[in-house]
mmCIF file of C-alpha atoms in Angstrom:
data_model
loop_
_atom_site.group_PDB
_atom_site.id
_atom_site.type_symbol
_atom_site.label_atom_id
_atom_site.label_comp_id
_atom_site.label_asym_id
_atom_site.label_seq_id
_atom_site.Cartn_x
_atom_site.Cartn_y
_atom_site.Cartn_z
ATOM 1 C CA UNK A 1 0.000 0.000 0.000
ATOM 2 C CA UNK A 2 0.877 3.351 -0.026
ATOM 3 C CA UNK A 3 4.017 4.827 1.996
ATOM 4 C CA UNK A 4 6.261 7.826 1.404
ATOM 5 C CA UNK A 5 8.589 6.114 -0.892
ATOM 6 C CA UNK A 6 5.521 5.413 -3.529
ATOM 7 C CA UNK A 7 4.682 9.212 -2.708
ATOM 8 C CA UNK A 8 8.238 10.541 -3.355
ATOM 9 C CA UNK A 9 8.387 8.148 -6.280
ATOM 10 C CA UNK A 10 5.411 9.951 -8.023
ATOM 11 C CA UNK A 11 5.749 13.100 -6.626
ATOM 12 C CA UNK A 12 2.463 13.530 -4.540
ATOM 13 C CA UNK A 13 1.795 15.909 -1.900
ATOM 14 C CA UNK A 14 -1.306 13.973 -0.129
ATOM 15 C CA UNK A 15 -3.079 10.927 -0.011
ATOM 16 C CA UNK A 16 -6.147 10.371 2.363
ATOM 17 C CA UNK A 17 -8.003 7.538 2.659
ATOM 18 C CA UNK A 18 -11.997 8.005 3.554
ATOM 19 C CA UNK A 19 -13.793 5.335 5.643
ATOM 20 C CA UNK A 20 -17.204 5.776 6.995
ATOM 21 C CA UNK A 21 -19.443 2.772 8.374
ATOM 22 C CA UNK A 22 -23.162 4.052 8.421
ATOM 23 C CA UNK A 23 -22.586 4.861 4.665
ATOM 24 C CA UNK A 24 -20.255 2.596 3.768
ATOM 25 C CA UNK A 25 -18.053 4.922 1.777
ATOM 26 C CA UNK A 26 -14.520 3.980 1.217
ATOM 27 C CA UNK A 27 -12.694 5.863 -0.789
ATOM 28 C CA UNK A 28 -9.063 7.313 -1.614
ATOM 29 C CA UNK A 29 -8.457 11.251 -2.606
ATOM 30 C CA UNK A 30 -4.959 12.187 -4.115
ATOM 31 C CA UNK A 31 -3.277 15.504 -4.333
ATOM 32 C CA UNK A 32 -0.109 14.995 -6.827
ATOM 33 C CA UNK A 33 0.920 19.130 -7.007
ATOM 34 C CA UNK A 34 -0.467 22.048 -5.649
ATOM 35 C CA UNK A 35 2.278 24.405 -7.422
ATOM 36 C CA UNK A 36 -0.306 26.255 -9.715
ATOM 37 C CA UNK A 37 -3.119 26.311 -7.410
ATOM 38 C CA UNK A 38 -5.521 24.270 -5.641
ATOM 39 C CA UNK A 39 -5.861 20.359 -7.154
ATOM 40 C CA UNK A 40 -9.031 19.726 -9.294
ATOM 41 C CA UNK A 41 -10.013 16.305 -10.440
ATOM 42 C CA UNK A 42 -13.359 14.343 -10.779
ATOM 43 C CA UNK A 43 -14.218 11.203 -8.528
ATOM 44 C CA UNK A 44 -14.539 7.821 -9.906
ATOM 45 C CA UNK A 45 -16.773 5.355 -8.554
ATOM 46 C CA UNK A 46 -15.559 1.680 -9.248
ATOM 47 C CA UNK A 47 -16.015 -1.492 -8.213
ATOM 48 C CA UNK A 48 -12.222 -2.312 -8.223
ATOM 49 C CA UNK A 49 -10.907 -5.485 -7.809
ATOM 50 C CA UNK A 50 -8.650 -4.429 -4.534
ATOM 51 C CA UNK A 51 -7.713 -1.651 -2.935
ATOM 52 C CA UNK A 52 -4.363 -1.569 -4.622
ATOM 53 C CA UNK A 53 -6.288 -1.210 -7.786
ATOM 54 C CA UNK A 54 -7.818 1.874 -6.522
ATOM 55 C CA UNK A 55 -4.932 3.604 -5.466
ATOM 56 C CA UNK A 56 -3.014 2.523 -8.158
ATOM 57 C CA UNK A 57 -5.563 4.014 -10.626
ATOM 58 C CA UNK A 58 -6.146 6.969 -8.353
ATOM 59 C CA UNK A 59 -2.988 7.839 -8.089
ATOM 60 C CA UNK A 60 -1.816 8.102 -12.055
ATOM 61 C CA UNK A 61 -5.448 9.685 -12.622
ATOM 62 C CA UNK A 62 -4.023 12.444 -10.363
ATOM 63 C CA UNK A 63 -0.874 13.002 -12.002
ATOM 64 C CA UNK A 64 -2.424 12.926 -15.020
ATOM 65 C CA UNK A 65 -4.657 16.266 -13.627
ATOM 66 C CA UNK A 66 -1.828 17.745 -12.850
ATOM 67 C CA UNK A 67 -0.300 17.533 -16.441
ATOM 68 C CA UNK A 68 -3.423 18.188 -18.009
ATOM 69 C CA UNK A 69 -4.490 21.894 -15.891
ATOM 70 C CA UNK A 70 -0.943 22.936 -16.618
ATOM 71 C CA UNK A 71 -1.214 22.011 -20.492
ATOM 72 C CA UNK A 72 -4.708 23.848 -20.576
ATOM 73 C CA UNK A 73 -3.177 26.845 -18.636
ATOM 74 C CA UNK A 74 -5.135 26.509 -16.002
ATOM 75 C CA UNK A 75 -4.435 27.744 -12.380
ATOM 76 C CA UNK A 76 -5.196 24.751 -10.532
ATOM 77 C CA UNK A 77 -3.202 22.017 -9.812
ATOM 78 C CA UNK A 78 -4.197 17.589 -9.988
ATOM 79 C CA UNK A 79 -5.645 15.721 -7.703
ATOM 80 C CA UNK A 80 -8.881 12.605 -8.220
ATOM 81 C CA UNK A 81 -10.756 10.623 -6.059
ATOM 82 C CA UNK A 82 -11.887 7.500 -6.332
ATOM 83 C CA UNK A 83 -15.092 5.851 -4.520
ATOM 84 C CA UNK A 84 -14.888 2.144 -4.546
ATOM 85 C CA UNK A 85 -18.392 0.384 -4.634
ATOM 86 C CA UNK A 86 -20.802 -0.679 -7.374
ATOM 87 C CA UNK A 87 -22.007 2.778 -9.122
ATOM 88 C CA UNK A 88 -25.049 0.767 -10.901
ATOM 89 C CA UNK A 89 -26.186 -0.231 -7.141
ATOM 90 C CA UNK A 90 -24.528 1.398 -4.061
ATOM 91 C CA UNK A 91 -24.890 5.067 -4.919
ATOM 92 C CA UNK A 92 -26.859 7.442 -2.641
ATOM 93 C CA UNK A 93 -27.379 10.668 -1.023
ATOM 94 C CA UNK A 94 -25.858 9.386 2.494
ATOM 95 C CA UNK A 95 -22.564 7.974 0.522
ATOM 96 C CA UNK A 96 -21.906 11.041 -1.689
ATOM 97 C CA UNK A 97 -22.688 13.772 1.287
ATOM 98 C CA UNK A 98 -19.982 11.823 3.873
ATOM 99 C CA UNK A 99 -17.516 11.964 0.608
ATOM 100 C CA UNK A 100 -18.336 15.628 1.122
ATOM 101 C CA UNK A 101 -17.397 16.280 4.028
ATOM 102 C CA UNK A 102 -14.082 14.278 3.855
ATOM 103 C CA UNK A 103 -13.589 17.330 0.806
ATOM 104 C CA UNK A 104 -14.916 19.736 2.588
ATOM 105 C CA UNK A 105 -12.239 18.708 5.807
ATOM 106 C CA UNK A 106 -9.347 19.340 3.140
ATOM 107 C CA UNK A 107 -9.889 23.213 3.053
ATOM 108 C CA UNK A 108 -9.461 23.855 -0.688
ATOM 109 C CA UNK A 109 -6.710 22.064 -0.772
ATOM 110 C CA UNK A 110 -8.765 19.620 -3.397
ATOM 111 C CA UNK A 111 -11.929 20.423 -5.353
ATOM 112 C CA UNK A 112 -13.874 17.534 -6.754
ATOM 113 C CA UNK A 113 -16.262 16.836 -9.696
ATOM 114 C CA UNK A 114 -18.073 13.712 -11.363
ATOM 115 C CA UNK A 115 -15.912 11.372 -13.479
ATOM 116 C CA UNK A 116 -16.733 7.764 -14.698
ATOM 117 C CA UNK A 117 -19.146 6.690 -12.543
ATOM 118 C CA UNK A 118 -20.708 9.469 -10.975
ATOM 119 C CA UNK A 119 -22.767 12.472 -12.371
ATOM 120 C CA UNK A 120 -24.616 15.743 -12.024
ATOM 121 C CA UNK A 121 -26.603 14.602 -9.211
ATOM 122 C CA UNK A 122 -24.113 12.715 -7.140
ATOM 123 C CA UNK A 123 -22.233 15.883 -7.363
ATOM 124 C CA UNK A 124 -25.130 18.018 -6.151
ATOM 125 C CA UNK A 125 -25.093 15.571 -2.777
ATOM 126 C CA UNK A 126 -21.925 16.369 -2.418
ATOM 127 C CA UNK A 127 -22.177 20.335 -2.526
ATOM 128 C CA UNK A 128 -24.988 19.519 0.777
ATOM 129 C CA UNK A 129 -21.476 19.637 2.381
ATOM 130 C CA UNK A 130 -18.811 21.418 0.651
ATOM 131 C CA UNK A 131 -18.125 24.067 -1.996
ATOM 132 C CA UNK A 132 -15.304 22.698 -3.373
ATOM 133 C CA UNK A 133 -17.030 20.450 -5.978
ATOM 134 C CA UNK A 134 -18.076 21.343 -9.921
ATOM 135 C CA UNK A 135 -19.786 20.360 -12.422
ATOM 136 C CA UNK A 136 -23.410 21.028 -10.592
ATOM 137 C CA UNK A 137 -26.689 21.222 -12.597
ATOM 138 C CA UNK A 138 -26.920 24.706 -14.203
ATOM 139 C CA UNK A 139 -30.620 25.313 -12.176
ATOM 140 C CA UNK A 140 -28.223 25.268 -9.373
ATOM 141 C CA UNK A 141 -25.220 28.134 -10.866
ATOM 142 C CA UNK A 142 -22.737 25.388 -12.167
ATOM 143 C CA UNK A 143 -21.824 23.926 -15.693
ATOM 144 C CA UNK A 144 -23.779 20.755 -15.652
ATOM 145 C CA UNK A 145 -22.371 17.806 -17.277
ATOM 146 C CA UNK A 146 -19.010 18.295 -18.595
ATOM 147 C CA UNK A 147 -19.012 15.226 -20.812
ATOM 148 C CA UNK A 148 -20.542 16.810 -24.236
ATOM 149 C CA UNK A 149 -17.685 19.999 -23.993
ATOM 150 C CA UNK A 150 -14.813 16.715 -22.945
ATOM 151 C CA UNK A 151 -16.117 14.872 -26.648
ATOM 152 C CA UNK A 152 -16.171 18.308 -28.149
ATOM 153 C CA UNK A 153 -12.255 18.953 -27.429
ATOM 154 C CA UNK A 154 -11.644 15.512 -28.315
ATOM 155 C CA UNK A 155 -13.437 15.701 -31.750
ATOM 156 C CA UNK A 156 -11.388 19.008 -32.669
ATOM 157 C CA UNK A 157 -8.505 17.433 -31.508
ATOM 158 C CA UNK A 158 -8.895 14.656 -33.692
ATOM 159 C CA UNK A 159 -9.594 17.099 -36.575
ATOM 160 C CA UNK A 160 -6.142 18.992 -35.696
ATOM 161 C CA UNK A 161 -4.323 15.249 -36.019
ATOM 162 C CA UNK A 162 -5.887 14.847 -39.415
ATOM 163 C CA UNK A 163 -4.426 17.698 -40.346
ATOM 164 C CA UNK A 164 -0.984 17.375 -39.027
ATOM 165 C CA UNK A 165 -1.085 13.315 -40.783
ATOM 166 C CA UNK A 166 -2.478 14.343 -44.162
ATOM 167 C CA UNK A 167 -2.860 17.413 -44.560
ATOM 168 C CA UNK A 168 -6.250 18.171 -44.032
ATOM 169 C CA UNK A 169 -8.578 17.741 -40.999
ATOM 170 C CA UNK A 170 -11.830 16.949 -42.705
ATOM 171 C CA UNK A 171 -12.933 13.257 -41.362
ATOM 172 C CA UNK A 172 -15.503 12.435 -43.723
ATOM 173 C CA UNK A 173 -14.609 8.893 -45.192
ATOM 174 C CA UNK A 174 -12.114 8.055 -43.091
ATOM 175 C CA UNK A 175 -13.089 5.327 -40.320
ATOM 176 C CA UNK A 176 -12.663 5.320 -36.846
ATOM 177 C CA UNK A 177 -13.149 3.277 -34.047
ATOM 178 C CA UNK A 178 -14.405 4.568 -31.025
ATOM 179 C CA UNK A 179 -13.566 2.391 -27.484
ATOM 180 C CA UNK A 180 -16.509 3.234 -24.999
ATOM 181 C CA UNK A 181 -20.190 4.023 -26.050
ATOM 182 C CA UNK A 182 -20.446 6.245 -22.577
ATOM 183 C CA UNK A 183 -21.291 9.736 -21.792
ATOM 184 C CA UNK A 184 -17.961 11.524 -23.760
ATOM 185 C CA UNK A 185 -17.776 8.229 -26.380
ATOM 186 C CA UNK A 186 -21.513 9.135 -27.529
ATOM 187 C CA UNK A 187 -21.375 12.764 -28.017
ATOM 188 C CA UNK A 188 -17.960 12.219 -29.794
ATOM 189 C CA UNK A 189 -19.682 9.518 -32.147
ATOM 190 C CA UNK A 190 -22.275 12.282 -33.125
ATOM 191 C CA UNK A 191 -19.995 14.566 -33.605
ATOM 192 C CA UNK A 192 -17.779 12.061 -35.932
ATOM 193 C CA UNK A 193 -21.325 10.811 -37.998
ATOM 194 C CA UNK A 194 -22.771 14.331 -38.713
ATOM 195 C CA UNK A 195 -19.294 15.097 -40.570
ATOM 196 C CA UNK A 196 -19.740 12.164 -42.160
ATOM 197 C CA UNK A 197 -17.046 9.208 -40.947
ATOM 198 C CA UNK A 198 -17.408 5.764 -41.235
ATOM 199 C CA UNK A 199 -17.492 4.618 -37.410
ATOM 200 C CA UNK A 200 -16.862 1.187 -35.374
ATOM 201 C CA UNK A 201 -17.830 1.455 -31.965
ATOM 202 C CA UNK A 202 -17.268 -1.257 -28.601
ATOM 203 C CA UNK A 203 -18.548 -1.227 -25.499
ATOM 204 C CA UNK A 204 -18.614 -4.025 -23.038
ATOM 205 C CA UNK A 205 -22.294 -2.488 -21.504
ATOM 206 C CA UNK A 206 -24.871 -3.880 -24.213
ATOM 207 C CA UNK A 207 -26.924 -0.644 -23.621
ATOM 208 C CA UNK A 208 -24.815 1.723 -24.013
ATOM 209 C CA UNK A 209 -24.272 1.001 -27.622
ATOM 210 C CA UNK A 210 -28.186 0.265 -28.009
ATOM 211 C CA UNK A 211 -28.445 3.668 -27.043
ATOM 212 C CA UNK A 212 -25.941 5.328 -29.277
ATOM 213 C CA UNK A 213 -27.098 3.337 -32.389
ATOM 214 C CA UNK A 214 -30.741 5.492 -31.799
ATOM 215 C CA UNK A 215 -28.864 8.349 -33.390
ATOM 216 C CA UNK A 216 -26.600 7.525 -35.216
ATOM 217 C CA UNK A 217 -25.277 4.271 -37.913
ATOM 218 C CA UNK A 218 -21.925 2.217 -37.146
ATOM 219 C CA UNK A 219 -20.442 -1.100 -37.196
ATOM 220 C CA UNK A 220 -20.499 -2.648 -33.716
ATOM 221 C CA UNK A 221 -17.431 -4.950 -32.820
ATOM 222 C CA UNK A 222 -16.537 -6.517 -29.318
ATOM 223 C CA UNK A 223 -14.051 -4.921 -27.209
ATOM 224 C CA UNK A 224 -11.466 -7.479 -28.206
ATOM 225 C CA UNK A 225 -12.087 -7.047 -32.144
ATOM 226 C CA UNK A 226 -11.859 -2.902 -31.471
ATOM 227 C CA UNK A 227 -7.870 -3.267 -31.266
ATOM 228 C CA UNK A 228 -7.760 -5.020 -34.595
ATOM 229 C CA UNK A 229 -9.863 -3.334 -37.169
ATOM 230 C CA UNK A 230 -8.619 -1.689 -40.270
ATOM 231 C CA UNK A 231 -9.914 2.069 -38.844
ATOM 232 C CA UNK A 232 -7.508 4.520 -39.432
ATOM 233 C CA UNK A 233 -7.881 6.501 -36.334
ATOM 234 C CA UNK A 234 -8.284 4.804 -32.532
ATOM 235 C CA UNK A 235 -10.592 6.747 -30.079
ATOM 236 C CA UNK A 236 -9.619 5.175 -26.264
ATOM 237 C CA UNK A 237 -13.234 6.608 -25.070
ATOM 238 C CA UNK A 238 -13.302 4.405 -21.889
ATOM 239 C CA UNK A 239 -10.691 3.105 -19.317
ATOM 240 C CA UNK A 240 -6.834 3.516 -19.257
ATOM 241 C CA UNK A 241 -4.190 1.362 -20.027
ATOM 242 C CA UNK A 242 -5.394 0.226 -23.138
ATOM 243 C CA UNK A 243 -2.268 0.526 -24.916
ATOM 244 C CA UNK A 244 -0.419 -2.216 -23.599
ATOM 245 C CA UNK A 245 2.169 -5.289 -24.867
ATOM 246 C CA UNK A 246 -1.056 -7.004 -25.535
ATOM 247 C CA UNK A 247 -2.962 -4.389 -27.983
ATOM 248 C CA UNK A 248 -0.057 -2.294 -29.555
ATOM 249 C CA UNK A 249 0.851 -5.000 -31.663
ATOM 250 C CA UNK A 250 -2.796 -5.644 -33.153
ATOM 251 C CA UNK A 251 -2.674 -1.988 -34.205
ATOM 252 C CA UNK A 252 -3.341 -0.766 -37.751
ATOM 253 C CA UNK A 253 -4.189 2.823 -36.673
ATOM 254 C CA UNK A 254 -2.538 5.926 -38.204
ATOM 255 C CA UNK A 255 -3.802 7.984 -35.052
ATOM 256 C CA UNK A 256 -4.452 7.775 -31.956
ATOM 257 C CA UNK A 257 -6.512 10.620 -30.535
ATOM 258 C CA UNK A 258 -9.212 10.071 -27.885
ATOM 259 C CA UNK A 259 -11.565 10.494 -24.322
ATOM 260 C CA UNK A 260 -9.758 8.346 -22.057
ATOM 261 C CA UNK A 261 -7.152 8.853 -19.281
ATOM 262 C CA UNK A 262 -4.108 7.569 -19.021
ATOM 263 C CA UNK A 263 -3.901 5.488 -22.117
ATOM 264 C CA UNK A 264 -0.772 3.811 -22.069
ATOM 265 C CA UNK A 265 0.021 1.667 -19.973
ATOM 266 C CA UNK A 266 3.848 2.012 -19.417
ATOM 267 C CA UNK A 267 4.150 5.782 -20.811
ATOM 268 C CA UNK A 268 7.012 5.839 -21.840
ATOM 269 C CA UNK A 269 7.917 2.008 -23.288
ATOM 270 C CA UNK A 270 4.641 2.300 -25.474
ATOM 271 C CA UNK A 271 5.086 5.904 -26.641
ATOM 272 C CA UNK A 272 8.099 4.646 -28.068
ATOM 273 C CA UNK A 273 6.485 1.658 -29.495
ATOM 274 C CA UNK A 274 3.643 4.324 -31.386
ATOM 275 C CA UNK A 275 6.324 6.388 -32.469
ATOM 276 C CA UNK A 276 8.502 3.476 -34.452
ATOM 277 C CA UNK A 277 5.112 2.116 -35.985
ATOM 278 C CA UNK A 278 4.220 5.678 -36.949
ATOM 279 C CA UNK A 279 1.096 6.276 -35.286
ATOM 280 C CA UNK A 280 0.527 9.633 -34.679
ATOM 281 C CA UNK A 281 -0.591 9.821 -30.598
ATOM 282 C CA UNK A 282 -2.754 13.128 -29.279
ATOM 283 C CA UNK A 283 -2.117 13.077 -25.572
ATOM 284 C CA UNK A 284 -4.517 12.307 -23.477
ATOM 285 C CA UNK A 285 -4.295 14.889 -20.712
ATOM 286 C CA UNK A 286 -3.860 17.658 -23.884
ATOM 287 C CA UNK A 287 -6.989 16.186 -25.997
ATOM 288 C CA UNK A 288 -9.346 15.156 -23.594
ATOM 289 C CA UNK A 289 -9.085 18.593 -21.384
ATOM 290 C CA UNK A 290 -12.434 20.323 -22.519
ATOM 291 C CA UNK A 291 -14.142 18.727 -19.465
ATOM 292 C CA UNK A 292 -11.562 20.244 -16.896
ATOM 293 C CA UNK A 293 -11.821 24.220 -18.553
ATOM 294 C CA UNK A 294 -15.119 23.490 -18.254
ATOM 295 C CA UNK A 295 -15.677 22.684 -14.880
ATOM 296 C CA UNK A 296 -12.964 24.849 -14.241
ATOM 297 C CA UNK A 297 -14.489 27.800 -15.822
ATOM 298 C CA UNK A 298 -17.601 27.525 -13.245
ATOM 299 C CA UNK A 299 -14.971 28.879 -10.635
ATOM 300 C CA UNK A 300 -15.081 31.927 -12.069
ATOM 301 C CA UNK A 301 -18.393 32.430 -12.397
ATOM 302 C CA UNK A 302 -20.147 29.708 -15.471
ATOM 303 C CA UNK A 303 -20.031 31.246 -19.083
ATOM 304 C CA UNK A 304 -20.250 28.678 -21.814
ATOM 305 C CA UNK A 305 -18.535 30.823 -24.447
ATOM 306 C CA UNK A 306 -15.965 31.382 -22.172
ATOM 307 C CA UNK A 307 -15.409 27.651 -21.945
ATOM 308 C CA UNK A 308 -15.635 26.843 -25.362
ATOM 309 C CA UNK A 309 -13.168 29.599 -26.557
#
């Protein structure tokens, strides 16, 4: 488990772990570096496998924030949290409002917001306690979800990579595959249709992809297929790590450009790997930031246009 040679090792300020019976919340919030300001970072809610798992995954989600405020030139600093339970079945007012308070006993030092997992109303629980927490409805003087502006950034991201790998960033025709039929992985599929690209999409939840196929048309493959079709651009829209020894191989992409966080697994063994096949790689904490300007933008004061500038 964590000690201070893991926390020297990756350079984090603060760990706390969160334990409450009556509500049966256990959960781990990391603070990698406060340099630039306070750390900002959305919660998870997963039912890992261990609690290694879950600081393992909080803990490079963290760093990530930290990387990703700085490359949006942000004021703010990285930090997550992740809530370890069933989201499909254990979420409720009592769980979310105790995570609240543990926040709220940080002083600032961490401000919170939904991630995979969590949403707008999980969120608003957890303002019952503290202020430091985004992405609230808009009734209520926040941003709302930050998923559609997240898949917006990605999508002109993606555009930006066309251009740099031939020339142009129009995506009609080409084909893509998008990993994850979730909140950012739909909007970003009807963004990619209405321009006209030929999609593949995976998703291990059944429903998920039921629901994205009511708007728009694309091949469905399973999540093991995904890796190995002849798309010319990969969209990671789900979970890290995906880019491992396992899937790199299998890969016929020219780009690389999507939602997820921390999407290689060993950053810098398989950023070598993408860079001697030739596959040109959009960084996930750079591509997938519209969600944090978003939420971060609410600080100030919400103003969409401000956001989407």
């Amino acid at each position: 488990m964590v000690n201070f040679e893991i926390l020297e090792k990756s350079g984090h300020e603060q760990v706390v772990f969160c334990s409450n019976k009556e509500s049966g919340l256990k959960a781990i919030i990391a603070i990698h570096d406060t340099t630039l300001g306070p750390a900002i970072g959305g919660t998870r809610m997963l039912k890992y496998d261990n609690e290694e798992a879950a600081l393992n995954d909080v803990l490079r989600l963290s760093r990530g924030m930290t990387y990703k405020a700085a490359a949006a030139g942000l004021n703010f600093g990285g930090g997550k949290a992740v809530i370890i339970g069933d989201s499909a079945t254990q979420k409720n007012e009592l769980l979310f409002r105790t995570f609240g308070k543990f926040v709220d006993g940080l002083a600032g030092r961490y401000i919170t917001a939904e991630d995979v997992g969590t949403d707008v109303r999980d969120m608003e629980f957890v303002r019952m306690e503290t202020k430091y927490v985004t992405g609230i409805s808009k009734a209520l003087g926040g941003s709302g979800d930050p998923a559609p502006v997240t898949a917006y950034g990605v999508y002109t991201g993606m555009k930006a990579c066309a251009k740099e790998k031939w020339g142009n960033d129009s995506l009609r025709g080409r084909k893509i595959a998008v990993q994850g039929a979730g909140a950012v992985g739909r909007y970003l599929c009807e963004h990619l249709y209405n321009e006209g690209a030929e999609l593949f999409i995976a998703d291990i939840n059944q429903a998920k992809i039921k629901s994205v196929l009511e708007t728009i048309k694309a091949y469905v493959v399973s999540p093991e297929e995904i890796y190995e079709t002849d798309a010319e651009i990969f969209a990671p829209t789900a979970l890290g790590a995906v880019i491992n020894d396992k899937t790199i191989e299998k890969f016929k992409f020219e780009i690389i450009a999507g939602g997820a966080n921390n999407q290689l697994e060993d950053e810098i063994k398989h950023g070598k790997v993408l860079l001697d096949k030739g596959i040109l790689y959009a960084p996930d904490y750079v591509i997938n930031s519209g969600g944090l300007i978003n939420v971060a933008n609410e600080l100030e004061g919400y103003r969409q246009d401000r956001a989407m500038k």
